[in-house]
Amino acid sequence: MSEKQKTRRNGVTIMGNLILLLGSLSFVMVLAVLNGTAGFLCAMGVTLSGAAGIAKALGENISFSYGALMVLAIGCGILRGILRYLEQYSNHYIAFRLLAVLRDKIFRALRVLCPAKLETKQKGSIIAMITSDIETLEVFYAHTISPVCIAVLVSVCTAVFVGMVSSWWLSLTAVIGYVTVGILVPFCVSIRLKASGVRYRTEFASFNAYFLDSIKGIKDIVLHNGGEKRKEEVNRRSNELLTETKKMKHDISGASAATELLVSVFILAALAVGIVLVICHDLTMGRMILGVAAVFSSFGPVIAISALPGNLTQTFASGDRVLDLLREEPAVRPVENGIMLDTLDNLNVSHLSFSYDGETEVLSDICIRAKKGEIVGIVGASGCGKSTLLKLLLRFWKKNSGMILYNGTEIEEIDTGSLSEHVTMVSQTTYLFDESIEENLRIARPDATQEEIETACRQAAVHDLIMRLPDGYQTQAGALGDNLSAGEKQRIGLARAFLRGSELILLDEPTSNIDSINEGIILQALKQQKKERGIILVSHRESTMAVADCVYRMEGGRMIEQNR
Ligand SMILES: Nc1ncnc2c1ncn2[C@@H]1O[C@H](COP(=O)(O)OP(=O)(O)O)[C@@H](O)[C@H]1O
Ligand SMILES: [Mg+2]
């Protein structure tokens, strides 16, 4: 599924799927809900004990003594505290356990999707997913599911209690109040907040992007005297963001004011209904006080629900993104227990065709051969499919038709571990981690000896350069900043490939971004190393092909010429 064709799930589906992720933790969730409900009922018990005392004083037949009512009130108060603690404990236990499980699932999904499916994803959005999206889901698990269940249970219990002890008319008034405050208000508010929330997030993202862009390009801004103009634009965007923030806060506070107002209205309505019933002699004063006190004290859980919608829109968006990632099918699955290659002497590609989307063919009927001891060049304009061909040779994607044979064995049958041991790639730019040069090289082979590392660096003509660095092989790559040129980094990339010892090295435009001196050094190094291995060198530049023993020419996904 690509970013574009993502299906938007509706809120109910997302909630359902997120709850399904609970798995065996769902019994803790039930515990949280039961504790929460019992806790709130205990809180109501404090008020109701008082109300029962007043009713008794008014002559109502209450089977508890005043002393017993007092003990009941105190007992309910203490129990309320304990139950509330247990509720919060269970909720957060679930939330944090689940976040660990979810993160684990996301990392596993990313590992499987890598590298093909991650190419098209923005790195920022992946980071956002494992940080802020997961945090948002914490809100869902710890502060959304159980409040909703608790509100329903408390409302039902109160309605039944009021109906039995006092009057079903009072109970009906309360139910209308619960539905209005707990369902209608959140529904209307979520519609309003959705629009302002989306606008706020759009402004926020655009401001962030502009600001980050400005910092990244600060050198060019200063060079071209563009500071004032940038500052004005930053201020303008900041003001727009502020306006949207105000609008959103305005909507949120409007919603909570409306909730408070409606709660007061329904409490007054309950009181009015009670008084009318007493006047009509349908209800005694004592029972009216009991009923109205129960209704008064029962709105807490539904008020909590009406505060949710602001969070829920974001929760759904986060949930949707996480579910998307967990559902996404990888481009290829690793071949486990496949054929292990002993050595790799030759590669034979015949009639290979491929398309990314199943419609437009990016490669058609490609045939190439490569063997140990020679440099095979592939040249063609940008976008003709050279990089795609190399990715297929590494099995990052699944070919549509044709054959890729390593030593006569079809690529689909070769063990993925064995394939990556025998075939490696150097791409257009080499990424250096913020570690020492030695550690940067060791990625290719963690158990390499110092001697092997130095040999590989000599082969890539980068040893002397490293020795001139302040701490030699121990120099931190990050501390060098821009002091290593792109060409020098590429030579370290090449040393990595040599150190890995693979028998086939694929080079994807290794010299396109670098100066001609470094290009010369790299091409010379390749020429000297070709005896040991096969090399496929891809470039859009004709001049790079000078070192190749044979050259294939590509155009629009086809081989148009072969020069052996
Ligand atoms: N991950 C991808 N998904 C969809 N289309 C892609 C992807 N990568 C490359 N393409 C498309 O495939 C074609 C060949 O790209 P590529 O192999 O990178 O060409 P080259 O390396 O020769 O410049 C281009 O039209 C490019 O837009
Ligand atoms: Mg390319």
Coordinates of C-alpha atoms and ligand atoms in Angstrom, one line a residue:
M1 CA 0.0 0.0 0.0
S2 CA 1.6 3.3 -1.0
E3 CA 1.1 6.5 1.0
K4 CA -1.4 7.8 -1.6
Q5 CA -3.8 4.9 -1.7
K6 CA -4.0 4.5 2.0
T7 CA -7.6 3.7 3.0
R8 CA -9.0 5.9 5.8
R9 CA -10.6 3.7 8.4
N10 CA -13.5 5.1 10.3
G11 CA -13.3 5.8 14.1
V12 CA -15.2 2.7 15.1
T13 CA -12.9 0.4 13.0
I14 CA -9.8 2.0 14.4
M15 CA -11.1 1.7 18.0
G16 CA -12.0 -2.0 17.3
N17 CA -8.6 -2.8 15.9
L18 CA -6.8 -1.0 18.7
I19 CA -8.8 -2.9 21.3
L20 CA -8.0 -6.2 19.5
L21 CA -4.3 -5.3 19.9
L22 CA -4.9 -5.6 23.7
G23 CA -4.9 -9.4 23.4
S24 CA -4.3 -11.0 26.8
L25 CA -4.1 -7.6 28.5
S26 CA -7.9 -7.2 28.0
F27 CA -8.6 -8.8 31.4
V28 CA -6.6 -6.0 33.1
M29 CA -8.7 -3.6 31.2
V30 CA -11.9 -5.2 32.5
L31 CA -10.4 -4.9 36.0
A32 CA -9.7 -1.2 35.4
V33 CA -13.3 -0.6 34.4
L34 CA -14.7 -2.5 37.3
N35 CA -12.4 -0.7 39.8
G36 CA -13.3 2.6 38.2
T37 CA -17.0 2.0 38.3
A38 CA -17.0 0.7 41.9
G39 CA -14.7 3.7 42.8
F40 CA -17.1 6.3 41.4
L41 CA -20.1 4.5 43.0
C42 CA -18.3 4.7 46.3
A43 CA -17.8 8.4 45.8
M44 CA -21.5 8.7 45.2
G45 CA -22.0 6.6 48.3
V46 CA -20.5 9.4 50.4
T47 CA -23.1 11.9 49.2
L48 CA -25.9 9.4 49.3
S49 CA -25.2 8.4 52.9
G50 CA -25.6 12.1 53.8
A51 CA -28.8 12.3 51.8
A52 CA -30.1 9.1 53.5
G53 CA -29.4 10.8 56.9
I54 CA -31.5 13.8 55.9
A55 CA -34.2 11.6 54.5
K56 CA -34.3 9.7 57.9
A57 CA -34.5 13.0 59.8
L58 CA -37.5 13.9 57.5
G59 CA -39.2 10.7 58.7
E60 CA -38.3 8.4 55.9
N61 CA -38.0 4.7 56.8
I62 CA -34.3 4.1 56.5
S63 CA -33.0 0.8 57.9
F64 CA -29.6 2.2 58.9
S65 CA -28.9 4.1 62.1
Y66 CA -27.2 7.5 61.9
G67 CA -24.0 6.0 63.2
A68 CA -24.1 3.3 60.5
L69 CA -24.7 5.9 57.8
M70 CA -21.7 7.8 59.1
V71 CA -19.5 4.7 59.0
L72 CA -20.8 4.0 55.5
A73 CA -19.9 7.5 54.3
I74 CA -16.4 7.2 55.8
G75 CA -16.0 3.6 54.4
C76 CA -17.1 4.7 50.9
G77 CA -14.6 7.6 51.0
I78 CA -11.7 5.4 51.9
L79 CA -12.7 2.7 49.4
R80 CA -13.0 5.3 46.7
G81 CA -9.4 6.2 47.2
I82 CA -8.2 2.7 47.0
L83 CA -10.3 1.8 44.0
R84 CA -9.3 4.9 42.1
Y85 CA -5.6 4.0 42.7
L86 CA -6.2 0.4 41.4
E87 CA -8.1 1.8 38.4
Q88 CA -5.3 4.2 37.5
Y89 CA -2.7 1.5 38.1
S90 CA -4.4 -1.0 35.8
N91 CA -4.9 1.6 33.1
H92 CA -1.3 2.7 33.1
Y93 CA 0.0 -0.9 33.4
I94 CA -1.9 -1.7 30.2
A95 CA -1.0 1.5 28.4
F96 CA 2.8 1.2 29.0
R97 CA 2.9 -2.6 28.5
L98 CA 1.1 -2.2 25.3
L99 CA 3.2 0.7 24.1
A100 CA 6.3 -1.5 24.6
V101 CA 4.5 -4.3 22.6
L102 CA 3.4 -1.8 19.9
R103 CA 6.9 -0.3 19.5
D104 CA 8.3 -3.8 19.2
K105 CA 5.7 -4.6 16.5
I106 CA 6.5 -1.4 14.7
F107 CA 10.2 -2.1 14.7
R108 CA 9.6 -5.6 13.5
A109 CA 7.4 -4.3 10.7
L110 CA 10.0 -1.7 9.7
R111 CA 12.7 -4.4 9.6
V112 CA 10.6 -6.6 7.2
L113 CA 9.7 -3.6 5.0
C114 CA 13.3 -2.5 4.8
P115 CA 14.7 -1.5 2.4
A116 CA 12.3 -1.4 -0.6
K117 CA 9.2 -0.1 1.2
L118 CA 11.1 2.4 3.3
E119 CA 12.5 4.2 0.3
T120 CA 9.3 6.0 -0.3
K121 CA 8.5 6.8 3.3
Q122 CA 9.7 10.1 4.8
K123 CA 12.2 9.5 7.5
G124 CA 10.5 12.1 9.6
S125 CA 7.2 10.3 9.5
I126 CA 8.8 7.1 10.8
I127 CA 10.4 8.9 13.7
A128 CA 7.0 10.6 14.4
M129 CA 5.3 7.2 14.4
I130 CA 7.6 5.6 17.0
T131 CA 7.5 8.7 19.2
S132 CA 4.4 10.9 19.1
D133 CA 2.0 8.5 17.5
I134 CA 2.8 5.9 20.2
E135 CA 2.4 8.5 22.9
T136 CA -1.0 9.5 21.6
L137 CA -2.1 5.9 21.7
E138 CA -1.1 5.9 25.4
V139 CA -4.0 8.4 25.9
F140 CA -6.3 6.0 24.1
Y141 CA -5.5 3.0 26.2
A142 CA -5.1 4.7 29.6
H143 CA -7.6 7.5 29.3
T144 CA -10.3 6.7 26.7
I145 CA -11.5 3.1 26.7
S146 CA -12.1 2.8 30.5
P147 CA -13.7 6.3 31.0
V148 CA -16.3 5.4 28.3
C149 CA -17.1 2.0 29.9
I150 CA -17.2 3.6 33.4
A151 CA -19.5 6.3 32.2
V152 CA -21.9 3.8 30.7
L153 CA -21.9 1.5 33.8
V154 CA -22.2 4.4 36.4
S155 CA -25.1 6.0 34.4
V156 CA -27.0 2.7 34.1
C157 CA -26.5 1.9 37.9
T158 CA -27.6 5.4 38.9
A159 CA -30.6 5.3 36.6
V160 CA -31.7 2.0 38.0
F161 CA -31.0 3.1 41.6
V162 CA -32.9 6.4 41.2
G163 CA -35.8 4.6 39.5
M164 CA -36.1 1.9 42.3
V165 CA -35.5 4.1 45.3
S166 CA -37.0 7.4 44.2
S167 CA -38.9 7.8 40.9
W168 CA -38.6 6.6 37.3
W169 CA -39.4 10.2 36.1
L170 CA -36.3 11.4 37.9
S171 CA -34.4 8.5 36.4
L172 CA -35.6 9.4 32.9
T173 CA -34.5 13.1 33.4
A174 CA -31.1 11.8 34.4
V175 CA -30.8 9.5 31.3
I176 CA -31.7 12.4 29.0
G177 CA -28.9 14.4 30.7
Y178 CA -26.4 11.6 30.3
V179 CA -27.2 11.1 26.6
T180 CA -26.9 14.9 25.9
V181 CA -23.7 15.5 27.8
G182 CA -22.0 12.2 27.1
I183 CA -23.0 11.6 23.5
L184 CA -24.6 14.6 21.7
V185 CA -22.2 17.2 23.0
P186 CA -19.1 15.2 22.2
F187 CA -20.5 14.4 18.8
C188 CA -21.1 18.0 17.9
V189 CA -17.9 19.2 19.4
S190 CA -15.8 16.6 17.5
I191 CA -17.3 17.8 14.2
R192 CA -16.3 21.4 15.1
L193 CA -12.9 20.5 16.6
K194 CA -12.0 18.2 13.6
A195 CA -11.9 21.2 11.3
S196 CA -10.0 23.5 13.6
G197 CA -7.7 20.7 14.6
V198 CA -6.8 19.8 11.1
R199 CA -6.1 23.5 10.3
Y200 CA -4.0 23.8 13.4
R201 CA -1.9 20.8 12.5
T202 CA -1.4 21.9 8.9
E203 CA -0.2 25.3 10.1
F204 CA 2.0 23.7 12.7
A205 CA 3.6 21.3 10.2
S206 CA 4.1 24.1 7.6
F207 CA 5.7 26.4 10.2
N208 CA 8.0 23.7 11.4
A209 CA 9.1 22.8 7.9
Y210 CA 9.7 26.4 7.0
F211 CA 11.7 27.1 10.1
L212 CA 13.8 23.9 9.8
D213 CA 14.4 24.7 6.1
S214 CA 15.6 28.2 7.0
I215 CA 18.0 26.9 9.6
K216 CA 19.4 24.3 7.2
G217 CA 19.9 27.0 4.6
I218 CA 21.1 29.7 6.9
K219 CA 24.4 30.0 5.2
D220 CA 22.8 30.8 1.9
I221 CA 20.4 33.2 3.5
V222 CA 23.2 35.2 5.1
L223 CA 25.3 35.0 1.8
H224 CA 22.4 36.5 -0.2
N225 CA 21.3 38.9 2.4
G226 CA 17.8 37.3 2.7
G227 CA 17.6 37.5 6.4
E228 CA 15.0 40.2 6.6
K229 CA 12.7 38.6 4.1
R230 CA 13.0 35.2 5.9
K231 CA 12.3 36.9 9.3
E232 CA 9.1 38.5 7.9
E233 CA 7.9 35.2 6.6
V234 CA 8.7 33.4 9.8
N235 CA 6.7 36.1 11.7
R236 CA 3.8 35.9 9.3
R237 CA 3.6 32.1 9.6
S238 CA 4.0 32.3 13.4
N239 CA 1.1 34.7 13.5
E240 CA -1.0 32.4 11.4
L241 CA -0.2 29.5 13.7
L242 CA -1.1 31.7 16.7
T243 CA -4.5 32.6 15.1
E244 CA -5.3 28.9 14.5
T245 CA -4.2 28.0 18.0
K246 CA -6.5 30.7 19.5
K247 CA -9.4 29.4 17.3
M248 CA -8.8 25.9 18.5
K249 CA -8.5 26.9 22.2
H250 CA -11.7 29.0 21.7
D251 CA -13.5 25.9 20.4
I252 CA -12.3 23.7 23.2
S253 CA -13.2 26.1 26.0
G254 CA -16.6 26.8 24.3
A255 CA -17.2 23.1 24.4
S256 CA -16.3 22.7 28.1
A257 CA -18.4 25.7 29.0
A258 CA -21.4 24.2 27.1
T259 CA -20.9 20.9 28.9
E260 CA -20.8 22.6 32.4
L261 CA -23.9 24.7 31.4
L262 CA -25.8 21.6 30.3
V263 CA -24.9 19.6 33.4
S264 CA -26.2 22.5 35.6
V265 CA -29.4 22.6 33.4
F266 CA -30.0 18.9 33.9
I267 CA -29.4 19.1 37.6
L268 CA -31.9 21.9 37.9
A269 CA -34.3 20.0 35.7
A270 CA -34.0 16.9 38.0
L271 CA -34.6 19.2 41.0
A272 CA -37.7 20.7 39.3
V273 CA -39.1 17.2 38.4
G274 CA -38.5 16.1 42.0
I275 CA -40.3 19.2 43.4
V276 CA -43.3 18.7 41.1
L277 CA -43.5 15.0 42.1
V278 CA -43.5 16.0 45.8
I279 CA -46.2 18.6 45.2
C280 CA -48.3 16.0 43.3
H281 CA -47.8 13.6 46.3
D282 CA -46.2 11.1 44.0
L283 CA -43.0 11.1 46.0
T284 CA -42.1 11.7 49.6
M285 CA -39.6 14.5 50.5
G286 CA -37.0 12.1 51.8
R287 CA -37.0 9.9 48.7
M288 CA -36.9 13.0 46.5
I289 CA -33.8 14.1 48.3
L290 CA -32.2 10.7 47.8
G291 CA -33.0 10.6 44.1
V292 CA -31.9 14.1 43.3
A293 CA -28.7 13.7 45.3
A294 CA -27.9 10.6 43.3
V295 CA -28.5 12.4 40.0
F296 CA -26.4 15.4 41.2
S297 CA -23.4 13.3 42.0
S298 CA -23.5 11.1 39.0
F299 CA -22.4 13.4 36.2
G300 CA -18.7 13.1 36.7
P301 CA -18.0 10.2 34.3
V302 CA -20.0 11.7 31.4
I303 CA -18.3 15.0 31.8
A304 CA -15.0 13.1 31.5
I305 CA -16.3 11.7 28.2
S306 CA -17.2 15.1 26.8
A307 CA -13.6 16.2 27.3
L308 CA -12.4 13.4 25.0
P309 CA -13.1 14.4 21.4
G310 CA -10.2 16.9 21.2
N311 CA -7.9 14.0 21.8
L312 CA -9.8 11.4 19.9
T313 CA -9.3 12.9 16.4
Q314 CA -5.6 12.8 17.0
T315 CA -5.7 9.3 18.5
F316 CA -7.6 8.0 15.5
A317 CA -5.1 9.6 13.1
S318 CA -2.2 8.0 15.0
G319 CA -4.0 4.7 15.3
D320 CA -4.7 4.7 11.6
R321 CA -1.0 5.3 10.8
V322 CA 0.2 2.6 13.1
L323 CA -2.4 0.1 11.8
D324 CA -1.4 0.9 8.3
L325 CA 2.2 0.2 9.0
L326 CA 1.4 -3.1 10.8
R327 CA -0.7 -4.2 7.9
E328 CA 1.7 -3.2 5.1
E329 CA 3.0 -6.1 3.1
P330 CA 6.7 -6.1 2.4
A331 CA 8.0 -6.0 -1.2
V332 CA 9.8 -9.3 -0.5
R333 CA 10.1 -11.8 2.3
P334 CA 13.5 -13.1 3.2
V335 CA 14.4 -16.6 1.8
E336 CA 15.1 -18.7 4.9
N337 CA 16.7 -22.2 4.6
G338 CA 17.4 -21.5 1.0
I339 CA 20.4 -22.6 -1.1
M340 CA 23.7 -21.3 0.2
L341 CA 26.2 -20.1 -2.3
D342 CA 29.7 -21.4 -1.9
T343 CA 31.4 -19.0 -4.2
L344 CA 30.1 -16.6 -6.8
D345 CA 31.8 -16.8 -10.2
N346 CA 29.1 -15.7 -12.5
L347 CA 25.8 -13.8 -12.9
N348 CA 23.4 -14.4 -15.7
V349 CA 20.3 -12.2 -16.1
S350 CA 18.0 -13.1 -18.9
H351 CA 14.7 -11.5 -20.1
L352 CA 14.2 -9.7 -16.9
S353 CA 11.1 -7.5 -16.6
F354 CA 9.9 -5.4 -13.7
S355 CA 7.4 -2.8 -12.7
Y356 CA 6.9 -1.0 -9.4
D357 CA 3.2 -0.5 -9.6
G358 CA 2.2 -3.5 -11.8
E359 CA 1.4 -1.2 -14.7
T360 CA 4.3 0.7 -16.1
E361 CA 7.3 -1.5 -16.9
V362 CA 10.5 0.1 -15.6
L363 CA 12.6 -2.8 -16.9
S364 CA 11.8 -4.9 -20.0
D365 CA 13.6 -7.9 -21.3
I366 CA 17.0 -7.1 -19.7
C367 CA 19.8 -9.6 -20.4
I368 CA 23.3 -9.2 -18.8
R369 CA 26.1 -11.4 -17.9
A370 CA 28.9 -10.7 -15.4
K371 CA 31.7 -12.9 -14.1
K372 CA 34.6 -12.8 -11.6
G373 CA 37.6 -10.8 -12.9
E374 CA 35.7 -8.3 -15.1
I375 CA 34.1 -4.9 -14.7
V376 CA 30.7 -4.8 -16.4
G377 CA 29.6 -1.2 -17.2
I378 CA 25.9 -0.2 -17.5
V379 CA 25.4 3.3 -18.9
G380 CA 22.2 5.2 -19.6
A381 CA 20.4 8.4 -18.9
S382 CA 18.9 9.2 -15.5
G383 CA 15.6 7.4 -14.9
C384 CA 16.2 4.6 -17.4
G385 CA 16.1 2.0 -14.7
K386 CA 19.8 1.4 -13.8
S387 CA 19.3 1.6 -10.0
T388 CA 16.2 -0.5 -10.2
L389 CA 18.2 -3.3 -12.0
L390 CA 20.7 -3.3 -9.2
K391 CA 18.0 -3.5 -6.5
L392 CA 16.6 -6.5 -8.3
L393 CA 20.0 -8.1 -8.3
L394 CA 20.0 -7.7 -4.5
R395 CA 16.4 -8.9 -4.4
F396 CA 15.1 -5.7 -2.7
W397 CA 12.1 -6.2 -5.0
K398 CA 10.6 -9.2 -6.6
K399 CA 11.0 -9.4 -10.4
N400 CA 8.0 -9.9 -12.6
S401 CA 9.5 -12.3 -15.1
G402 CA 12.8 -13.5 -16.5
M403 CA 15.7 -15.1 -14.6
I404 CA 18.5 -13.9 -12.3
L405 CA 20.9 -16.7 -11.9
Y406 CA 23.9 -16.6 -9.6
N407 CA 26.2 -19.6 -10.4
G408 CA 23.2 -21.0 -12.2
T409 CA 21.0 -20.8 -9.1
E410 CA 17.8 -18.8 -9.4
I411 CA 17.8 -15.8 -7.0
E412 CA 14.5 -16.7 -5.5
E413 CA 16.0 -19.9 -4.2
I414 CA 19.1 -18.4 -2.7
D415 CA 19.2 -17.9 1.1
T416 CA 18.9 -14.2 1.7
G417 CA 21.8 -14.2 4.2
S418 CA 24.0 -16.0 1.8
L419 CA 23.1 -13.6 -1.1
S420 CA 23.9 -10.5 1.0
E421 CA 27.2 -12.1 2.0
H422 CA 28.2 -12.6 -1.7
V423 CA 26.8 -9.5 -3.3
T424 CA 27.2 -6.0 -1.9
M425 CA 26.4 -2.5 -3.2
V426 CA 28.1 0.9 -3.0
S427 CA 25.6 3.7 -3.7
Q428 CA 25.9 7.3 -4.9
T429 CA 26.6 8.6 -1.4
T430 CA 28.2 6.9 1.5
Y431 CA 26.7 7.6 4.9
L432 CA 29.1 7.9 7.8
F433 CA 27.7 7.3 11.2
D434 CA 28.7 9.5 14.1
E435 CA 31.3 7.0 15.3
S436 CA 35.0 6.4 14.7
I437 CA 36.2 5.7 11.1
E438 CA 37.1 2.2 12.3
E439 CA 33.6 1.5 13.6
N440 CA 32.2 2.9 10.4
L441 CA 34.3 0.4 8.4
R442 CA 33.5 -2.5 10.7
I443 CA 29.8 -2.3 9.8
A444 CA 30.8 -4.4 6.8
R445 CA 32.5 -7.0 8.9
P446 CA 32.3 -6.7 12.7
D447 CA 34.9 -9.3 13.4
A448 CA 37.5 -7.9 11.0
T449 CA 41.1 -7.5 12.3
Q450 CA 42.9 -4.2 12.3
E451 CA 45.1 -5.6 9.5
E452 CA 42.1 -6.6 7.4
I453 CA 40.6 -3.1 7.8
E454 CA 43.8 -1.5 6.7
T455 CA 44.2 -3.8 3.7
A456 CA 40.7 -2.9 2.6
C457 CA 41.5 0.8 3.0
R458 CA 44.7 0.5 1.0
Q459 CA 42.8 -1.3 -1.8
A460 CA 40.3 1.6 -1.8
A461 CA 43.2 4.1 -1.7
V462 CA 41.9 5.7 1.4
H463 CA 44.5 4.4 4.0
D464 CA 46.9 7.3 3.6
L465 CA 44.1 9.8 3.9
I466 CA 42.8 8.2 7.1
M467 CA 46.3 8.2 8.6
R468 CA 46.5 11.9 8.0
L469 CA 43.3 12.5 10.1
P470 CA 43.9 13.8 13.7
D471 CA 43.3 10.4 15.4
G472 CA 43.8 8.1 12.4
Y473 CA 41.3 5.3 12.4
Q474 CA 39.9 6.5 15.7
T475 CA 38.8 9.9 14.4
Q476 CA 35.2 10.5 15.0
A477 CA 33.4 10.9 11.7
G478 CA 30.9 13.4 13.2
A479 CA 33.7 15.7 14.4
L480 CA 35.0 15.9 10.9
G481 CA 31.8 17.6 9.7
D482 CA 32.3 18.7 6.2
N483 CA 36.0 18.2 6.3
L484 CA 35.8 14.9 4.4
S485 CA 34.7 15.5 0.8
A486 CA 32.0 13.5 -0.8
G487 CA 34.7 11.8 -2.8
E488 CA 36.7 10.8 0.3
K489 CA 33.5 9.4 1.8
Q490 CA 32.9 7.4 -1.3
R491 CA 36.4 5.9 -0.9
I492 CA 35.5 4.8 2.6
G493 CA 32.3 3.3 1.2
L494 CA 34.4 1.4 -1.3
A495 CA 36.7 0.2 1.5
R496 CA 33.6 -1.1 3.3
A497 CA 32.7 -3.1 0.2
F498 CA 36.2 -4.5 -0.1
L499 CA 36.3 -5.4 3.6
R500 CA 33.0 -7.2 3.3
G501 CA 34.8 -9.5 0.9
S502 CA 31.8 -10.0 -1.4
E503 CA 32.6 -11.5 -4.7
L504 CA 30.2 -9.3 -6.6
I505 CA 30.2 -5.6 -6.0
L506 CA 27.4 -3.4 -7.5
L507 CA 28.3 0.2 -7.8
D508 CA 25.4 2.6 -8.4
E509 CA 26.9 5.9 -9.7
P510 CA 29.7 5.8 -7.2
T511 CA 31.5 8.7 -8.8
S512 CA 28.6 10.9 -9.9
N513 CA 28.7 13.4 -7.0
I514 CA 32.5 13.7 -6.7
D515 CA 35.4 15.5 -8.2
S516 CA 37.5 14.0 -11.0
I517 CA 40.6 13.4 -8.9
N518 CA 38.6 11.1 -6.5
E519 CA 36.8 9.6 -9.5
G520 CA 40.2 8.7 -11.0
I521 CA 41.4 7.2 -7.7
I522 CA 38.2 5.1 -7.3
L523 CA 38.2 3.8 -10.9
Q524 CA 41.8 2.9 -10.6
A525 CA 41.1 1.0 -7.3
L526 CA 38.3 -0.9 -9.0
K527 CA 40.6 -1.9 -11.9
Q528 CA 43.2 -3.2 -9.5
Q529 CA 40.7 -5.2 -7.4
K530 CA 38.8 -6.8 -10.3
K531 CA 40.9 -10.0 -10.3
E532 CA 39.4 -11.0 -6.9
R533 CA 35.8 -10.3 -7.8
G534 CA 33.1 -9.3 -10.3
I535 CA 32.1 -5.7 -10.5
I536 CA 29.0 -4.1 -12.0
L537 CA 29.5 -0.4 -12.5
V538 CA 26.5 1.8 -13.2
S539 CA 26.7 5.4 -14.4
H540 CA 25.0 8.0 -16.5
R541 CA 28.4 9.2 -17.6
E542 CA 30.1 7.8 -20.6
S543 CA 33.6 8.7 -19.3
T544 CA 33.2 6.4 -16.3
M545 CA 32.9 3.4 -18.6
A546 CA 36.6 3.7 -19.6
V547 CA 37.5 1.1 -17.0
A548 CA 34.8 -1.4 -18.0
D549 CA 35.6 -4.6 -19.8
C550 CA 32.2 -4.6 -21.5
V551 CA 29.5 -2.0 -21.6
Y552 CA 25.7 -2.3 -21.8
R553 CA 23.7 0.7 -22.9
M554 CA 20.2 1.2 -21.5
E555 CA 17.4 3.4 -22.6
G556 CA 13.9 3.6 -21.2
G557 CA 14.2 0.3 -19.3
R558 CA 15.7 -1.7 -22.3
M559 CA 19.1 -2.8 -23.3
I560 CA 19.8 -1.2 -26.6
E561 CA 23.5 -2.1 -27.1
Q562 CA 26.0 -4.5 -25.8
N563 CA 29.7 -3.9 -26.3
R564 CA 31.6 -7.0 -25.3
Ligands
LIG1 N1 10.5 3.0 -5.3 C1 9.9 3.3 -6.5 N2 8.6 3.3 -6.7 C2 8.1 3.6 -7.9 N3 8.8 4.0 -8.9 C3 10.1 4.1 -8.8 C4 10.8 3.8 -7.6 N4 12.1 3.9 -7.7 C5 12.3 4.4 -9.0 N5 11.1 4.5 -9.7 C6 10.9 4.9 -11.1 O1 11.6 3.9 -11.9 C7 12.2 4.5 -13.0 C8 13.7 4.1 -13.0 O2 14.3 4.6 -11.9 P1 15.8 4.3 -11.5 O3 16.0 2.8 -11.6 O4 16.1 5.0 -10.2 O5 16.6 5.0 -12.7 P2 18.1 5.4 -12.8 O6 18.9 4.7 -11.7 O7 18.5 4.9 -14.1 O8 18.2 6.9 -12.8 C9 12.0 6.0 -12.8 O9 11.0 6.4 -13.7 C10 11.6 6.2 -11.4 O10 10.8 7.2 -11.2
MG2 MG 20.0 5.7 -10.2

